[in-house]
GROMACS .gro file of C-alpha atoms in nm:
model
  354
    1MET     CA    1   1.557  -2.022   0.596
    2SER     CA    2   1.349  -1.906   0.305
    3ARG     CA    3   1.116  -1.642   0.168
    4SER     CA    4   0.816  -1.686  -0.059
    5LEU     CA    5   0.565  -1.463  -0.234
    6ILE     CA    6   0.186  -1.459  -0.226
    7VAL     CA    7   0.012  -1.275  -0.511
    8LEU     CA    8  -0.355  -1.183  -0.480
    9PRO     CA    9  -0.603  -1.255  -0.610
   10ASP     CA   10  -0.404  -1.517  -0.809
   11ASP     CA   11  -0.305  -1.733  -0.510
   12SER     CA   12  -0.628  -1.683  -0.310
   13VAL     CA   13  -0.653  -1.673   0.069
   14GLN     CA   14  -0.554  -2.041   0.096
   15PRO     CA   15  -0.183  -1.994   0.184
   16ILE     CA   16  -0.281  -1.772   0.477
   17LEU     CA   17  -0.552  -2.012   0.593
   18ASP     CA   18  -0.307  -2.303   0.568
   19ALA     CA   19  -0.055  -2.120   0.786
   20ILE     CA   20  -0.318  -2.049   1.052
   21ASP     CA   21  -0.450  -2.406   1.037
   22HIS     CA   22  -0.100  -2.546   1.090
   23ALA     CA   23  -0.010  -2.314   1.379
   24ALA     CA   24   0.091  -2.527   1.679
   25LYS     CA   25   0.196  -2.274   1.945
   26SER     CA   26   0.123  -1.910   1.871
   27LEU     CA   27  -0.025  -1.651   1.637
   28ARG     CA   28   0.049  -1.280   1.649
   29ILE     CA   29  -0.168  -1.078   1.412
   30LYS     CA   30  -0.158  -0.703   1.355
   31MET     CA   31  -0.419  -0.581   1.109
   32PHE     CA   32  -0.570  -0.260   0.979
   33VAL     CA   33  -0.900  -0.421   0.875
   34PHE     CA   34  -0.999  -0.777   0.974
   35THR     CA   35  -1.348  -0.879   0.862
   36ASP     CA   36  -1.316  -1.185   0.635
   37PRO     CA   37  -1.534  -1.469   0.774
   38SER     CA   38  -1.300  -1.752   0.668
   39LEU     CA   39  -1.001  -1.594   0.843
   40LEU     CA   40  -1.206  -1.516   1.154
   41ALA     CA   41  -1.316  -1.879   1.170
   42ALA     CA   42  -0.960  -2.005   1.120
   43VAL     CA   43  -0.820  -1.785   1.398
   44ILE     CA   44  -1.097  -1.886   1.640
   45ALA     CA   45  -1.040  -2.253   1.556
   46ALA     CA   46  -0.668  -2.210   1.630
   47HIS     CA   47  -0.749  -2.058   1.968
   48ARG     CA   48  -0.986  -2.343   2.052
   49ARG     CA   49  -0.722  -2.607   1.981
   50GLY     CA   50  -0.484  -2.440   2.227
   51VAL     CA   51  -0.282  -2.198   2.013
   52SER     CA   52  -0.190  -1.874   2.193
   53VAL     CA   53  -0.354  -1.603   1.978
   54LYS     CA   54  -0.289  -1.230   2.019
   55ILE     CA   55  -0.455  -0.988   1.779
   56MET     CA   56  -0.399  -0.615   1.747
   57LEU     CA   57  -0.660  -0.422   1.546
   58ASN     CA   58  -0.666  -0.063   1.430
   59PRO     CA   59  -0.959   0.094   1.621
   60MET     CA   60  -1.082   0.326   1.346
   61ARG     CA   61  -0.994   0.512   1.026
   62ARG     CA   62  -0.910   0.883   1.018
   63ASN     CA   63  -1.274   0.960   0.935
   64GLY     CA   64  -1.393   0.782   1.249
   65VAL     CA   65  -1.526   0.469   1.075
   66SER     CA   66  -1.468   0.156   1.287
   67GLU     CA   67  -1.467  -0.141   1.051
   68ASN     CA   68  -1.332  -0.390   1.305
   69ASP     CA   69  -1.603  -0.353   1.571
   70GLN     CA   70  -1.802  -0.665   1.486
   71SER     CA   71  -1.489  -0.876   1.434
   72ARG     CA   72  -1.356  -0.762   1.772
   73LYS     CA   73  -1.680  -0.867   1.940
   74THR     CA   74  -1.675  -1.205   1.764
   75LEU     CA   75  -1.312  -1.273   1.861
   76LEU     CA   76  -1.358  -1.162   2.222
   77ALA     CA   77  -1.673  -1.372   2.255
   78ALA     CA   78  -1.467  -1.674   2.145
   79GLY     CA   79  -1.203  -1.598   2.409
   80VAL     CA   80  -0.938  -1.461   2.174
   81GLU     CA   81  -0.716  -1.189   2.319
   82VAL     CA   82  -0.766  -0.866   2.122
   83ARG     CA   83  -0.627  -0.517   2.179
   84ASP     CA   84  -0.643  -0.187   1.996
   85SER     CA   85  -0.325  -0.095   1.816
   86ASN     CA   86  -0.075   0.143   1.973
   87PRO     CA   87  -0.229   0.492   2.023
   88ALA     CA   88   0.115   0.647   1.975
   89PHE     CA   89   0.034   0.633   1.602
   90ASP     CA   90  -0.247   0.813   1.420
   91LEU     CA   91  -0.345   0.468   1.300
   92THR     CA   92  -0.184   0.128   1.252
   93HIS     CA   93  -0.180   0.035   0.883
   94GLU     CA   94   0.063  -0.256   0.925
   95LYS     CA   95  -0.063  -0.596   0.807
   96SER     CA   96   0.148  -0.876   0.956
   97MET     CA   97   0.126  -1.221   1.111
   98VAL     CA   98   0.380  -1.437   1.293
   99VAL     CA   99   0.318  -1.811   1.326
  100ASP     CA  100   0.486  -2.018   1.601
  101ASP     CA  101   0.767  -1.760   1.635
  102THR     CA  102   0.922  -1.903   1.316
  103THR     CA  103   0.731  -1.772   1.013
  104ALA     CA  104   0.627  -1.414   0.943
  105PHE     CA  105   0.394  -1.264   0.684
  106VAL     CA  106   0.451  -0.904   0.567
  107LYS     CA  107   0.152  -0.795   0.362
  108SER     CA  108  -0.009  -0.515   0.168
  109LEU     CA  109  -0.352  -0.676   0.201
  110ASN     CA  110  -0.616  -0.632   0.467
  111TRP     CA  111  -0.806  -0.935   0.589
  112GLN     CA  112  -1.115  -0.825   0.401
  113THR     CA  113  -1.286  -1.050   0.150
  114ALA     CA  114  -1.251  -0.778  -0.115
  115ASN     CA  115  -0.873  -0.766  -0.063
  116LEU     CA  116  -0.853  -1.142  -0.101
  117THR     CA  117  -1.062  -1.170  -0.416
  118GLY     CA  118  -1.063  -0.848  -0.615
  119THR     CA  119  -0.748  -0.644  -0.554
  120ARG     CA  120  -0.388  -0.662  -0.664
  121ASP     CA  121  -0.203  -0.728  -0.341
  122TYR     CA  122   0.111  -0.904  -0.222
  123ALA     CA  123   0.260  -1.073   0.082
  124VAL     CA  124   0.612  -1.193   0.156
  125VAL     CA  125   0.648  -1.494   0.384
  126THR     CA  126   0.983  -1.519   0.563
  127THR     CA  127   1.144  -1.769   0.796
  128HIS     CA  128   1.469  -1.571   0.834
  129PRO     CA  129   1.518  -1.559   1.212
  130HIS     CA  130   1.631  -1.197   1.235
  131GLU     CA  131   1.330  -1.079   1.032
  132VAL     CA  132   1.082  -1.289   1.228
  133GLU     CA  133   1.235  -1.175   1.558
  134GLU     CA  134   1.213  -0.810   1.455
  135ILE     CA  135   0.843  -0.839   1.367
  136ILE     CA  136   0.779  -1.012   1.701
  137ASN     CA  137   0.967  -0.734   1.882
  138GLY     CA  138   0.764  -0.470   1.699
  139PHE     CA  139   0.441  -0.648   1.785
  140GLU     CA  140   0.525  -0.688   2.153
  141ALA     CA  141   0.639  -0.326   2.179
  142ASP     CA  142   0.311  -0.201   2.032
  143TRP     CA  143   0.112  -0.450   2.243
  144SER     CA  144   0.269  -0.317   2.564
  145ARG     CA  145   0.292   0.048   2.442
  146GLN     CA  146   0.671   0.050   2.455
  147GLU     CA  147   0.932   0.212   2.230
  148PHE     CA  148   1.065   0.001   1.944
  149ALA     CA  149   1.398   0.041   1.762
  150SER     CA  150   1.275   0.100   1.406
  151GLY     CA  151   1.554   0.325   1.286
  152PRO     CA  152   1.878   0.277   1.089
  153THR     CA  153   1.974  -0.052   1.257
  154ALA     CA  154   1.645  -0.226   1.172
  155HIS     CA  155   1.649  -0.504   0.913
  156LEU     CA  156   1.295  -0.431   0.795
  157ILE     CA  157   1.128  -0.110   0.681
  158TRP     CA  158   0.922   0.062   0.948
  159CYS     CA  159   0.709   0.372   0.987
  160ARG     CA  160   0.751   0.568   1.189
  161GLY     CA  161   1.118   0.499   1.165
  162ASN     CA  162   1.343   0.428   0.867
  163GLY     CA  163   1.069   0.409   0.602
  164ARG     CA  164   1.129   0.722   0.397
  165GLU     CA  165   1.508   0.678   0.413
  166ARG     CA  166   1.497   0.315   0.300
  167ILE     CA  167   1.253   0.373   0.013
  168THR     CA  168   1.432   0.681  -0.122
  169GLU     CA  169   1.760   0.488  -0.105
  170PHE     CA  170   1.598   0.202  -0.295
  171ILE     CA  171   1.481   0.437  -0.571
  172ASN     CA  172   1.812   0.623  -0.585
  173HIS     CA  173   2.006   0.301  -0.642
  174ALA     CA  174   1.793   0.189  -0.939
  175LYS     CA  175   2.002   0.173  -1.257
  176HIS     CA  176   1.778   0.053  -1.537
  177SER     CA  177   1.412   0.012  -1.442
  178LEU     CA  178   1.160   0.088  -1.170
  179TRP     CA  179   0.810  -0.055  -1.147
  180LEU     CA  180   0.579   0.088  -0.881
  181GLN     CA  181   0.231  -0.017  -0.777
  182ASN     CA  182   0.084   0.208  -0.511
  183GLU     CA  183  -0.241   0.385  -0.434
  184ARG     CA  184  -0.088   0.722  -0.348
  185TYR     CA  185   0.207   0.927  -0.475
  186GLN     CA  186   0.208   1.228  -0.245
  187ASP     CA  187   0.538   1.242  -0.058
  188GLN     CA  188   0.757   1.512  -0.209
  189MET     CA  189   1.086   1.334  -0.138
  190ILE     CA  190   0.960   1.018  -0.312
  191ILE     CA  191   0.837   1.221  -0.610
  192GLU     CA  192   1.171   1.400  -0.633
  193CYS     CA  193   1.360   1.069  -0.629
  194LEU     CA  194   1.140   0.930  -0.906
  195VAL     CA  195   1.194   1.243  -1.118
  196ARG     CA  196   1.570   1.216  -1.071
  197ALA     CA  197   1.559   0.847  -1.159
  198LYS     CA  198   1.384   0.935  -1.485
  199GLU     CA  199   1.639   1.208  -1.555
  200ARG     CA  200   1.934   0.969  -1.514
  201GLY     CA  201   1.783   0.727  -1.764
  202VAL     CA  202   1.588   0.480  -1.548
  203LYS     CA  203   1.270   0.355  -1.712
  204VAL     CA  204   1.002   0.432  -1.454
  205HIS     CA  205   0.660   0.266  -1.473
  206VAL     CA  206   0.398   0.397  -1.229
  207MET     CA  207   0.071   0.216  -1.159
  208ALA     CA  208  -0.173   0.430  -0.964
  209ARG     CA  209  -0.542   0.472  -0.889
  210PRO     CA  210  -0.767   0.734  -1.051
  211ALA     CA  211  -0.853   1.064  -0.884
  212HIS     CA  212  -1.203   0.968  -0.769
  213THR     CA  213  -1.056   0.707  -0.531
  214LEU     CA  214  -0.862   0.971  -0.333
  215LYS     CA  215  -1.010   1.136  -0.026
  216LYS     CA  216  -1.116   1.497  -0.084
  217ASP     CA  217  -0.852   1.641   0.149
  218LYS     CA  218  -0.578   1.448  -0.035
  219LEU     CA  219  -0.685   1.521  -0.393
  220ILE     CA  220  -0.463   1.821  -0.460
  221GLU     CA  221  -0.139   1.661  -0.345
  222GLY     CA  222  -0.235   1.323  -0.490
  223VAL     CA  223  -0.320   1.453  -0.836
  224GLY     CA  224  -0.035   1.704  -0.821
  225GLY     CA  225   0.217   1.430  -0.749
  226LEU     CA  226   0.100   1.221  -1.042
  227ARG     CA  227   0.101   1.524  -1.272
  228ILE     CA  228   0.460   1.602  -1.182
  229LEU     CA  229   0.560   1.246  -1.271
  230SER     CA  230   0.365   1.261  -1.596
  231ASP     CA  231   0.509   1.603  -1.686
  232VAL     CA  232   0.865   1.466  -1.683
  233GLY     CA  233   0.767   1.177  -1.909
  234ILE     CA  234   0.699   0.900  -1.656
  235LYS     CA  235   0.416   0.679  -1.775
  236VAL     CA  236   0.127   0.660  -1.528
  237ARG     CA  237  -0.136   0.391  -1.575
  238LYS     CA  238  -0.435   0.236  -1.397
  239LEU     CA  239  -0.529  -0.130  -1.375
  240LYS     CA  240  -0.822  -0.276  -1.566
  241ARG     CA  241  -1.063  -0.513  -1.388
  242LEU     CA  242  -0.861  -0.535  -1.065
  243LYS     CA  243  -0.853  -0.270  -0.794
  244LEU     CA  244  -0.499  -0.160  -0.711
  245HIS     CA  245  -0.421  -0.192  -0.340
  246ALA     CA  246  -0.059  -0.310  -0.360
  247LYS     CA  247   0.237  -0.120  -0.217
  248MET     CA  248   0.522  -0.260  -0.423
  249LEU     CA  249   0.847  -0.133  -0.577
  250LEU     CA  250   1.066  -0.339  -0.811
  251ALA     CA  251   1.410  -0.217  -0.922
  252ASP     CA  252   1.618  -0.355  -1.209
  253GLY     CA  253   1.440  -0.690  -1.187
  254GLU     CA  254   1.665  -0.765  -0.889
  255ARG     CA  255   1.525  -0.603  -0.574
  256ALA     CA  256   1.174  -0.545  -0.443
  257ILE     CA  257   0.994  -0.382  -0.152
  258ILE     CA  258   0.653  -0.510  -0.042
  259GLY     CA  259   0.446  -0.401   0.255
  260SER     CA  260   0.179  -0.164   0.378
  261ILE     CA  261   0.343   0.173   0.303
  262ASN     CA  262   0.161   0.422   0.081
  263LEU     CA  263   0.395   0.681  -0.071
  264ALA     CA  264   0.241   0.964   0.131
  265PRO     CA  265   0.366   1.182   0.418
  266GLY     CA  266   0.115   1.044   0.666
  267SER     CA  267   0.235   0.689   0.608
  268PHE     CA  268   0.597   0.783   0.676
  269ASP     CA  269   0.548   1.031   0.959
  270SER     CA  270   0.248   0.932   1.171
  271ARG     CA  271   0.140   0.573   1.102
  272ARG     CA  272   0.263   0.231   1.202
  273GLU     CA  273   0.366   0.064   0.875
  274LEU     CA  274   0.582  -0.234   0.783
  275ALA     CA  275   0.754  -0.345   0.461
  276ILE     CA  276   1.031  -0.584   0.362
  277GLU     CA  277   1.304  -0.559   0.097
  278VAL     CA  278   1.396  -0.880  -0.083
  279GLU     CA  279   1.639  -0.994  -0.351
  280ASP     CA  280   1.531  -1.359  -0.377
  281LYS     CA  281   1.541  -1.445  -0.748
  282HIS     CA  282   1.222  -1.653  -0.750
  283ILE     CA  283   1.032  -1.365  -0.587
  284VAL     CA  284   1.160  -1.083  -0.806
  285ASP     CA  285   1.122  -1.295  -1.121
  286ARG     CA  286   0.757  -1.359  -1.040
  287LEU     CA  287   0.698  -0.995  -0.951
  288HIS     CA  288   0.853  -0.890  -1.280
  289ALA     CA  289   0.617  -1.119  -1.468
  290ILE     CA  290   0.317  -0.989  -1.271
  291VAL     CA  291   0.392  -0.619  -1.320
  292ARG     CA  292   0.454  -0.665  -1.691
  293ARG     CA  293   0.123  -0.851  -1.725
  294ASP     CA  294  -0.055  -0.583  -1.521
  295TRP     CA  295   0.100  -0.313  -1.739
  296LYS     CA  296  -0.045  -0.479  -2.049
  297ASN     CA  297  -0.382  -0.498  -1.876
  298SER     CA  298  -0.397  -0.128  -1.793
  299HIS     CA  299  -0.496   0.209  -1.935
  300PRO     CA  300  -0.304   0.539  -1.934
  301LEU     CA  301  -0.431   0.755  -1.651
  302ASP     CA  302  -0.573   1.075  -1.803
  303LEU     CA  303  -0.437   1.356  -1.585
  304THR     CA  304  -0.552   1.646  -1.804
  305ASP     CA  305  -0.816   1.879  -1.664
  306GLU     CA  306  -1.068   1.721  -1.900
  307GLY     CA  307  -0.972   1.370  -1.797
  308LEU     CA  308  -0.989   1.448  -1.425
  309LEU     CA  309  -1.324   1.623  -1.464
  310ALA     CA  310  -1.469   1.327  -1.654
  311ASP     CA  311  -1.343   1.079  -1.393
  312LEU     CA  312  -1.481   1.278  -1.100
  313GLU     CA  313  -1.815   1.349  -1.270
  314LYS     CA  314  -1.860   0.981  -1.352
  315HIS     CA  315  -1.822   0.894  -0.984
  316GLY     CA  316  -2.047   1.158  -0.830
  317GLY     CA  317  -1.850   1.480  -0.865
  318LYS     CA  318  -1.655   1.460  -0.539
  319GLY     CA  319  -1.343   1.676  -0.559
  320ILE     CA  320  -1.428   1.889  -0.864
  321GLU     CA  321  -1.433   2.208  -0.661
  322GLU     CA  322  -1.116   2.113  -0.467
  323LEU     CA  323  -0.923   2.075  -0.793
  324GLY     CA  324  -1.058   2.401  -0.936
  325LEU     CA  325  -1.225   2.222  -1.227
  326ASP     CA  326  -1.577   2.358  -1.173
  327GLU     CA  327  -1.508   2.684  -1.358
  328GLU     CA  328  -1.420   2.498  -1.675
  329LYS     CA  329  -1.731   2.287  -1.634
  330GLU     CA  330  -1.951   2.597  -1.598
  331SER     CA  331  -1.793   2.778  -1.894
  332SER     CA  332  -1.833   2.484  -2.131
  333THR     CA  333  -2.172   2.583  -2.275
  334PRO     CA  334  -2.290   2.504  -2.630
  335ASP     CA  335  -2.269   2.873  -2.729
  336ALA     CA  336  -1.924   2.936  -2.586
  337PRO     CA  337  -1.647   2.969  -2.848
  338ASN     CA  338  -1.390   2.690  -2.839
  339LEU     CA  339  -1.082   2.908  -2.802
  340PRO     CA  340  -0.737   2.764  -2.717
  341THR     CA  341  -0.679   3.015  -2.437
  342PRO     CA  342  -0.405   2.891  -2.201
  343LYS     CA  343  -0.462   2.910  -1.828
  344SER     CA  344  -0.248   2.812  -1.531
  345HIS     CA  345  -0.388   2.526  -1.322
  346PRO     CA  346  -0.369   2.557  -0.939
  347ILE     CA  347  -0.248   2.200  -0.886
  348SER     CA  348   0.082   2.206  -1.072
  349GLY     CA  349   0.110   2.546  -1.238
  350LYS     CA  350   0.114   2.373  -1.577
  351ARG     CA  351  -0.048   2.575  -1.852
  352THR     CA  352  -0.315   2.367  -2.017
  353PRO     CA  353  -0.574   2.448  -2.285
  354ALA     CA  354  -0.904   2.573  -2.143
   0.00000   0.00000   0.00000
């Protein structure tokens, strides 16, 4: 029994391809986006050599975009069994694979070429029987549209299910340090737990993505959550060169959570998500080295009105009106006096210079 860690893009897609190539009996794959040509070819090759392959794909994003359509056609044309993910969830964001009923992959990464080559992402590979069995049970339940026991008795971290409870418990038990890499910090309970961790002396390091990457309808809560963290003294930074797609928490250099869960209400309450908590020393030691290196290769995220306006303007202006920043833009004329008049911002209520 063992667990191992895959770090992307450092380790490349090869460990996943190797696992598929060595499958002898079965593959169960549940994926949010599956478009990478090398992985499609590997799965089809496994099917052709007699491996039982079952693939569950999310049918579309919330905005109606269906990224998996061509892959579904390609897989079905090759004779691979493919189904849409369970309609009981708004969408299925889980990224998992089980090989030969003995080895399971719990991932933050989609099977997109971009996720394999240009994003910070992680996967945990486990051969622990109770973890593998639970992922199989979750897959088969979703495949057959049945209920699945994902609550307090589950070993792994599931949404809907025990996700919010397990992650808040993880944060609340941190004693010295917390490192987080996540795209979204929007869930109020998670934000509250992080604030309380900071107040009890835990050193909290938050890696996030800039405002322009958030969807317009999530900008206010996304930016507001990050501003709350920043206001209490938590450092918030963004990666240089790599796109952040990871969903990872590391506590005290001893425990980690890796999976598909964004720290947002929708992930906890309406999506199918999966994550795993580990304490394996070789995994947490490597994660600690990675997050410290990423922290050095990052910039502070400018969450002032001026910083947000500059970020949104640089990327087309989406969201300026939603965040109430357009008035400041319009009033900033060459003839206007530069007066330090305070005003209350609608996102957080914080009084900032105009």
